[in-house]
Coordinates of C-alpha atoms in Angstrom, one line a residue:
M97 CA -23.2 -7.2 61.1
R98 CA -25.1 -10.3 59.9
V99 CA -29.3 -8.9 59.8
L100 CA -32.0 -10.4 58.0
K101 CA -30.7 -10.1 54.2
S102 CA -33.9 -10.0 52.5
L103 CA -35.1 -6.5 52.1
L104 CA -38.3 -5.0 53.6
A105 CA -41.1 -5.3 50.8
P106 CA -42.3 -2.2 50.0
A107 CA -45.9 -2.9 51.3
L108 CA -44.3 -4.2 54.5
L109 CA -42.2 -1.0 55.2
A110 CA -44.8 1.4 55.0
V111 CA -46.1 -0.3 58.1
L112 CA -43.4 0.6 59.9
L113 CA -43.3 4.3 58.7
G114 CA -45.0 6.6 60.7
G115 CA -46.4 9.7 59.2
C116 CA -44.3 12.2 60.7
G117 CA -43.4 14.6 58.8
G118 CA -41.0 15.0 56.2
S119 CA -39.8 16.5 52.8
T120 CA -37.1 16.7 49.9
R121 CA -33.6 15.6 51.4
V122 CA -31.1 18.1 50.5
E123 CA -28.2 16.0 51.3
S124 CA -27.2 12.9 52.8
Y125 CA -27.3 12.9 56.9
A126 CA -24.0 11.7 58.4
P127 CA -23.9 11.4 62.3
N128 CA -21.1 11.3 64.0
R129 CA -22.4 9.3 67.5
I130 CA -25.9 7.0 68.1
V131 CA -27.3 7.8 71.5
V132 CA -30.4 4.7 72.7
F133 CA -32.3 4.9 75.2
G134 CA -35.0 2.7 76.4
D135 CA -35.7 -0.4 78.1
E136 CA -34.6 -3.4 77.5
L137 CA -35.9 -3.7 73.9
S138 CA -33.1 -1.7 72.7
L139 CA -30.7 -2.6 75.1
I140 CA -26.7 -4.4 74.6
G141 CA -25.7 -6.0 77.8
T142 CA -22.0 -5.3 79.0
N143 CA -21.2 -9.0 77.7
G144 CA -23.3 -8.1 74.2
S145 CA -25.9 -10.4 75.1
K146 CA -29.3 -9.2 74.7
Y147 CA -33.3 -9.7 75.6
S148 CA -34.1 -12.0 72.3
V149 CA -32.6 -14.8 71.1
N150 CA -28.3 -14.3 71.5
A151 CA -26.3 -15.8 68.5
L152 CA -23.3 -18.2 69.6
K153 CA -19.7 -18.1 67.7
A154 CA -18.5 -21.3 66.2
D155 CA -17.3 -22.7 69.9
A156 CA -21.1 -23.2 70.6
V157 CA -20.2 -21.0 73.5
S158 CA -19.5 -17.4 73.0
L159 CA -21.6 -14.9 72.1
D160 CA -21.6 -13.9 68.6
C161 CA -23.0 -10.4 69.4
A162 CA -23.0 -9.1 66.0
T163 CA -25.2 -11.3 65.0
Y164 CA -29.2 -11.1 65.8
P165 CA -28.5 -7.3 66.4
V166 CA -30.9 -5.2 68.4
W167 CA -32.7 -2.7 66.2
P168 CA -30.0 0.6 67.4
Q169 CA -27.6 -2.0 66.1
V170 CA -28.9 -2.3 62.7
V171 CA -29.1 1.4 62.5
A172 CA -25.9 2.3 64.0
D173 CA -24.3 -0.5 61.2
G174 CA -25.7 1.5 58.7
Y175 CA -23.3 4.6 59.6
G176 CA -20.8 2.3 60.6
M177 CA -20.8 2.8 63.9
V178 CA -20.3 0.4 66.7
F179 CA -21.4 0.2 71.0
S180 CA -18.5 -0.4 73.2
E181 CA -21.0 -3.4 74.6
C182 CA -20.7 -4.9 71.1
N183 CA -16.8 -4.1 69.4
P184 CA -16.2 -7.3 67.6
T185 CA -13.8 -5.6 65.8
A186 CA -11.9 -3.8 68.3
V187 CA -13.2 0.0 67.0
A188 CA -10.6 2.3 69.0
S189 CA -13.4 4.8 69.5
P190 CA -17.2 3.3 69.5
A191 CA -19.5 6.3 68.5
G192 CA -22.4 4.1 69.8
V193 CA -23.3 5.2 73.3
M194 CA -26.1 2.6 75.6
K195 CA -28.5 4.5 78.0
A196 CA -31.0 1.8 77.7
S197 CA -31.4 -0.5 80.6
V198 CA -33.5 -3.3 82.1
G199 CA -37.5 -2.4 82.7
A200 CA -36.8 1.2 82.5
T201 CA -40.5 2.8 82.2
V202 CA -41.1 6.8 80.8
A203 CA -39.9 8.2 83.8
D204 CA -36.6 6.2 83.9
V205 CA -36.1 7.1 80.4
V206 CA -36.7 10.8 81.0
A207 CA -34.1 10.5 83.7
A208 CA -31.8 9.1 82.0
V209 CA -31.8 12.0 78.9
S210 CA -31.4 14.3 81.7
A211 CA -28.4 12.3 83.4
F212 CA -27.0 12.4 80.1
Q213 CA -27.4 16.0 79.1
A214 CA -25.7 17.1 82.5
S215 CA -22.5 16.2 81.2
S216 CA -23.3 16.1 77.1
T217 CA -25.2 17.8 74.7
F218 CA -27.3 17.0 71.7
T219 CA -26.4 18.4 68.7
P220 CA -27.8 17.6 64.5
Q221 CA -25.4 15.0 64.1
T222 CA -26.2 13.0 67.0
L223 CA -28.7 10.5 65.8
V224 CA -30.4 9.3 69.3
T225 CA -33.2 6.5 69.6
V226 CA -35.7 5.8 71.7
M227 CA -38.2 2.9 72.5
A228 CA -40.0 3.0 75.8
G229 CA -43.5 2.2 76.8
Q230 CA -43.5 -1.1 77.6
H231 CA -43.2 -1.3 80.8
D232 CA -45.5 1.5 81.8
I233 CA -48.0 -0.4 79.8
L234 CA -47.4 -3.6 81.7
N235 CA -47.3 -2.1 85.3
A236 CA -50.4 -0.3 84.3
Y237 CA -52.5 -3.7 83.1
K238 CA -51.0 -5.6 86.7
A239 CA -52.2 -2.7 88.4
Y240 CA -56.1 -3.5 86.7
D241 CA -55.4 -7.4 87.6
A242 CA -54.6 -6.4 90.9
G243 CA -58.0 -4.6 91.4
T244 CA -56.0 -1.1 92.4
L245 CA -56.4 0.5 88.9
S246 CA -60.2 0.8 86.9
R247 CA -59.5 0.7 83.2
A248 CA -60.4 4.1 82.9
L249 CA -57.6 5.0 85.2
A250 CA -55.5 2.3 83.8
L251 CA -56.2 3.6 79.9
S252 CA -55.8 7.3 81.4
Q253 CA -52.0 6.7 83.0
V254 CA -50.4 5.1 80.3
S255 CA -51.9 8.0 78.0
V256 CA -49.9 10.2 80.4
A257 CA -46.7 8.4 79.7
G258 CA -47.3 8.1 76.1
K259 CA -47.4 11.9 76.3
A260 CA -44.2 12.3 78.5
L261 CA -41.9 10.3 76.2
G262 CA -43.7 12.3 73.2
A263 CA -42.2 15.6 75.0
L264 CA -39.2 13.8 75.7
V265 CA -39.0 13.7 72.0
N266 CA -39.2 17.4 71.2
N267 CA -37.1 18.4 74.3
V268 CA -34.1 16.4 72.6
A269 CA -34.9 17.7 69.4
N270 CA -35.0 21.0 70.4
Q271 CA -36.9 22.5 67.4
G272 CA -33.6 21.5 64.9
S273 CA -31.1 22.6 67.9
G274 CA -30.5 19.4 69.6
G275 CA -30.3 15.4 68.3
R276 CA -32.5 14.1 65.2
V277 CA -34.3 11.3 66.7
L278 CA -35.5 7.7 66.0
Y279 CA -38.6 7.2 68.1
S280 CA -40.5 3.8 68.1
T281 CA -43.2 2.7 69.9
P282 CA -43.5 0.0 71.5
P283 CA -44.6 -3.6 70.3
N284 CA -48.5 -4.4 71.1
L285 CA -48.6 -6.7 73.8
G286 CA -51.8 -7.8 73.4
Y287 CA -50.5 -9.9 70.5
S288 CA -48.0 -11.5 72.8
P289 CA -47.7 -15.7 74.2
F290 CA -48.1 -13.3 77.7
A291 CA -51.9 -12.2 76.2
A292 CA -52.7 -15.6 75.4
A293 CA -51.2 -16.5 78.8
E294 CA -53.8 -13.9 80.5
L295 CA -56.9 -15.6 78.8
V296 CA -55.9 -18.7 79.8
R297 CA -55.4 -17.8 83.6
T298 CA -58.5 -15.6 84.3
S299 CA -61.2 -17.1 81.4
D300 CA -61.4 -13.4 80.6
A301 CA -61.1 -12.6 76.7
D302 CA -61.3 -9.2 77.4
R303 CA -57.7 -8.8 79.1
V304 CA -56.1 -9.2 75.4
T305 CA -58.4 -6.7 74.6
L306 CA -57.7 -4.4 77.7
L307 CA -53.7 -4.9 76.6
K308 CA -54.4 -3.8 72.9
E309 CA -55.9 -0.8 74.1
L310 CA -53.7 0.3 76.5
T311 CA -51.1 0.2 74.0
L312 CA -53.2 2.1 71.6
A313 CA -53.5 4.5 74.8
F314 CA -49.8 4.9 74.7
T315 CA -49.3 5.3 71.1
A316 CA -51.7 7.4 70.4
A317 CA -50.7 10.1 72.9
L318 CA -47.0 9.9 71.8
R319 CA -48.0 10.5 68.5
L320 CA -49.6 13.1 69.3
E321 CA -47.6 15.2 71.3
V322 CA -45.1 14.8 68.9
I323 CA -43.9 18.0 66.7
N324 CA -44.8 16.4 63.5
D325 CA -41.5 17.5 61.4
G326 CA -39.7 15.4 59.7
R327 CA -36.3 17.0 59.8
Y328 CA -36.0 16.3 63.1
A329 CA -37.5 13.4 64.5
A330 CA -39.0 9.9 62.5
L331 CA -41.4 7.8 63.8
I332 CA -41.0 3.6 63.7
T333 CA -44.5 2.0 64.4
A334 CA -43.5 -1.3 66.2
D335 CA -46.9 -1.4 67.7
E336 CA -48.7 -2.0 64.0
L337 CA -45.7 -4.3 63.0
T338 CA -46.6 -6.3 65.4
I339 CA -50.1 -6.6 64.5
S340 CA -49.0 -7.7 61.1
M341 CA -46.4 -9.5 61.8
S342 CA -49.1 -11.0 64.2
D343 CA -51.2 -12.2 60.8
P344 CA -51.2 -15.7 59.9
T345 CA -51.8 -15.0 56.5
K346 CA -47.9 -12.8 56.1
M347 CA -46.1 -15.6 57.6
V348 CA -44.6 -16.7 54.6
S349 CA -43.4 -12.9 54.1
Y350 CA -42.1 -12.9 57.2
A351 CA -40.5 -15.5 57.1
L352 CA -42.0 -17.1 59.9
T353 CA -42.5 -20.3 61.1
N354 CA -44.6 -19.4 64.5
I355 CA -46.5 -16.3 65.6
V356 CA -47.9 -17.3 68.9
D357 CA -45.2 -19.2 70.9
Q358 CA -42.4 -18.0 72.4
V359 CA -38.9 -19.9 71.2
C360 CA -36.6 -19.4 73.7
T361 CA -36.7 -22.0 76.9
V362 CA -34.6 -20.0 79.3
A363 CA -35.0 -16.4 80.9
L364 CA -33.7 -13.4 79.1
P365 CA -30.7 -12.3 78.2
N366 CA -29.8 -15.5 78.5
C367 CA -31.3 -16.9 75.4
T368 CA -28.8 -18.9 72.7
T369 CA -29.6 -20.6 70.1
A370 CA -28.7 -23.6 71.6
T371 CA -31.6 -22.8 74.0
M372 CA -34.6 -22.7 71.6
A373 CA -38.0 -24.7 71.4
A374 CA -37.2 -27.3 69.2
G375 CA -39.5 -25.9 66.5
A376 CA -37.4 -23.2 65.8
A377 CA -34.7 -26.4 64.0
G378 CA -31.8 -24.0 65.3
V379 CA -32.8 -20.9 63.1
G380 CA -33.2 -18.0 65.9
T381 CA -35.2 -15.7 63.3
A382 CA -38.2 -18.1 62.9
Y383 CA -40.3 -17.5 65.8
L384 CA -42.1 -13.9 66.3
W385 CA -41.3 -13.8 69.8
A386 CA -38.2 -14.4 71.8
D387 CA -40.2 -14.9 75.4
A388 CA -43.8 -13.9 76.6
Q389 CA -43.5 -10.4 76.6
H390 CA -40.3 -9.6 74.4
P391 CA -40.5 -9.6 70.4
G392 CA -37.2 -11.6 69.2
V393 CA -35.3 -11.6 66.4
S394 CA -37.0 -10.8 63.3
F395 CA -39.4 -8.2 64.6
Q396 CA -35.8 -6.7 65.6
S397 CA -34.3 -6.5 62.5
R398 CA -37.2 -5.2 60.7
V399 CA -37.7 -2.2 63.2
G400 CA -34.1 -1.3 62.6
L401 CA -34.5 -1.9 58.6
A402 CA -37.5 0.7 59.2
A403 CA -35.3 2.8 61.6
L404 CA -32.6 2.9 59.1
N405 CA -34.4 3.9 56.2
R406 CA -36.2 6.9 58.1
A407 CA -32.7 8.4 58.9
R408 CA -31.4 8.2 55.5
N409 CA -34.8 9.5 53.7
N410 CA -35.7 11.7 56.4
P411 CA -34.7 15.4 55.7
F412 CA -32.1 15.4 59.0

C-alpha cells in the first residue's frame, strides 16, 4: 500500500498517542482479522472510494484504492490484511471487515456492533477500529444553531454520546476476553473550513469556539469512560492531531501547503486527484482538509500510522 513515505517524527507521533495504559510487550500481537466501525472517516465504499481524495490509476479514470488509504487500511496493511472493498491483488479471503457507514452517529455505531455480535464473536485476535462522534458534534451544533438546544444542553448531549462510545469500547474489549480495540477521537471541527464558513455566515466568533468546545466535551467523556488498560484498548488522539496540523508553524513538518481551505472541488466521495483545487498542484497530500468537514489524505495516513504503532507496541 502506498502511504506517506516519511516516518512520523517522535514529537509528532506523541500528539497522536494518548496516555492510555500500557506495559512491557511480551510477544508480538498477530491479529487474524480487522473489523472497522465508525462513520465515513473510516469507510471504504464498495467501489473502493473514500471520503477523502481518491487516487487514480494510470488511465486517469479508474480508482486506485490502495493509494491514499483511510486510517484502518493503514493498520490492516501493517498486518498484511486487506478489505474486499479494496483488494487489488485479489486476496482469496480478505481478513478486513468493513462496518463503517456514512453519517453514522455513536448510536449507529453501537447498533452496528450489536448487529455484528449477533452473528460473530470478538476474540483477542480480532483487531477492532472505532472512530465516531463527528456527526454527534455536528448534530448538536446544528440544534444549537436552530435554537432547539441551549449551549449547555448541546455540550451535555455530546458528552453523553462520548460516554456511550467509551462504554462500547469497554464492551468490545470485554476485559481482555473480547477484541483488541484501536479507538480514535474525531477530528476537531473547530479548525475546519466549516467552522470558518460558520464564522462568516453568522459573524459570530463564538461559533468556532463552540465547535471546539463540543469536540472537547465529547472526547473528554470518551476518554474518561474507557477503562485505562493498554492490554485491551489503545487511544489515538485525532482531535489533537487536527490542532497540531492546523498550526501554521508546523506546515513544513507535516508537508502541507494549505491548512484552511478544502482541496476537493466536487462532493465526497467523488473527489479524485483530477478534481482538486489548482493550489494542490496535483498533490493529494498537500491540503489538510478534503472538504469543509473531512480531513484529507495526510491526516488519514498519520492517524493510521499512529494506530498501527499502538497496535504493535501496546501489550495486546
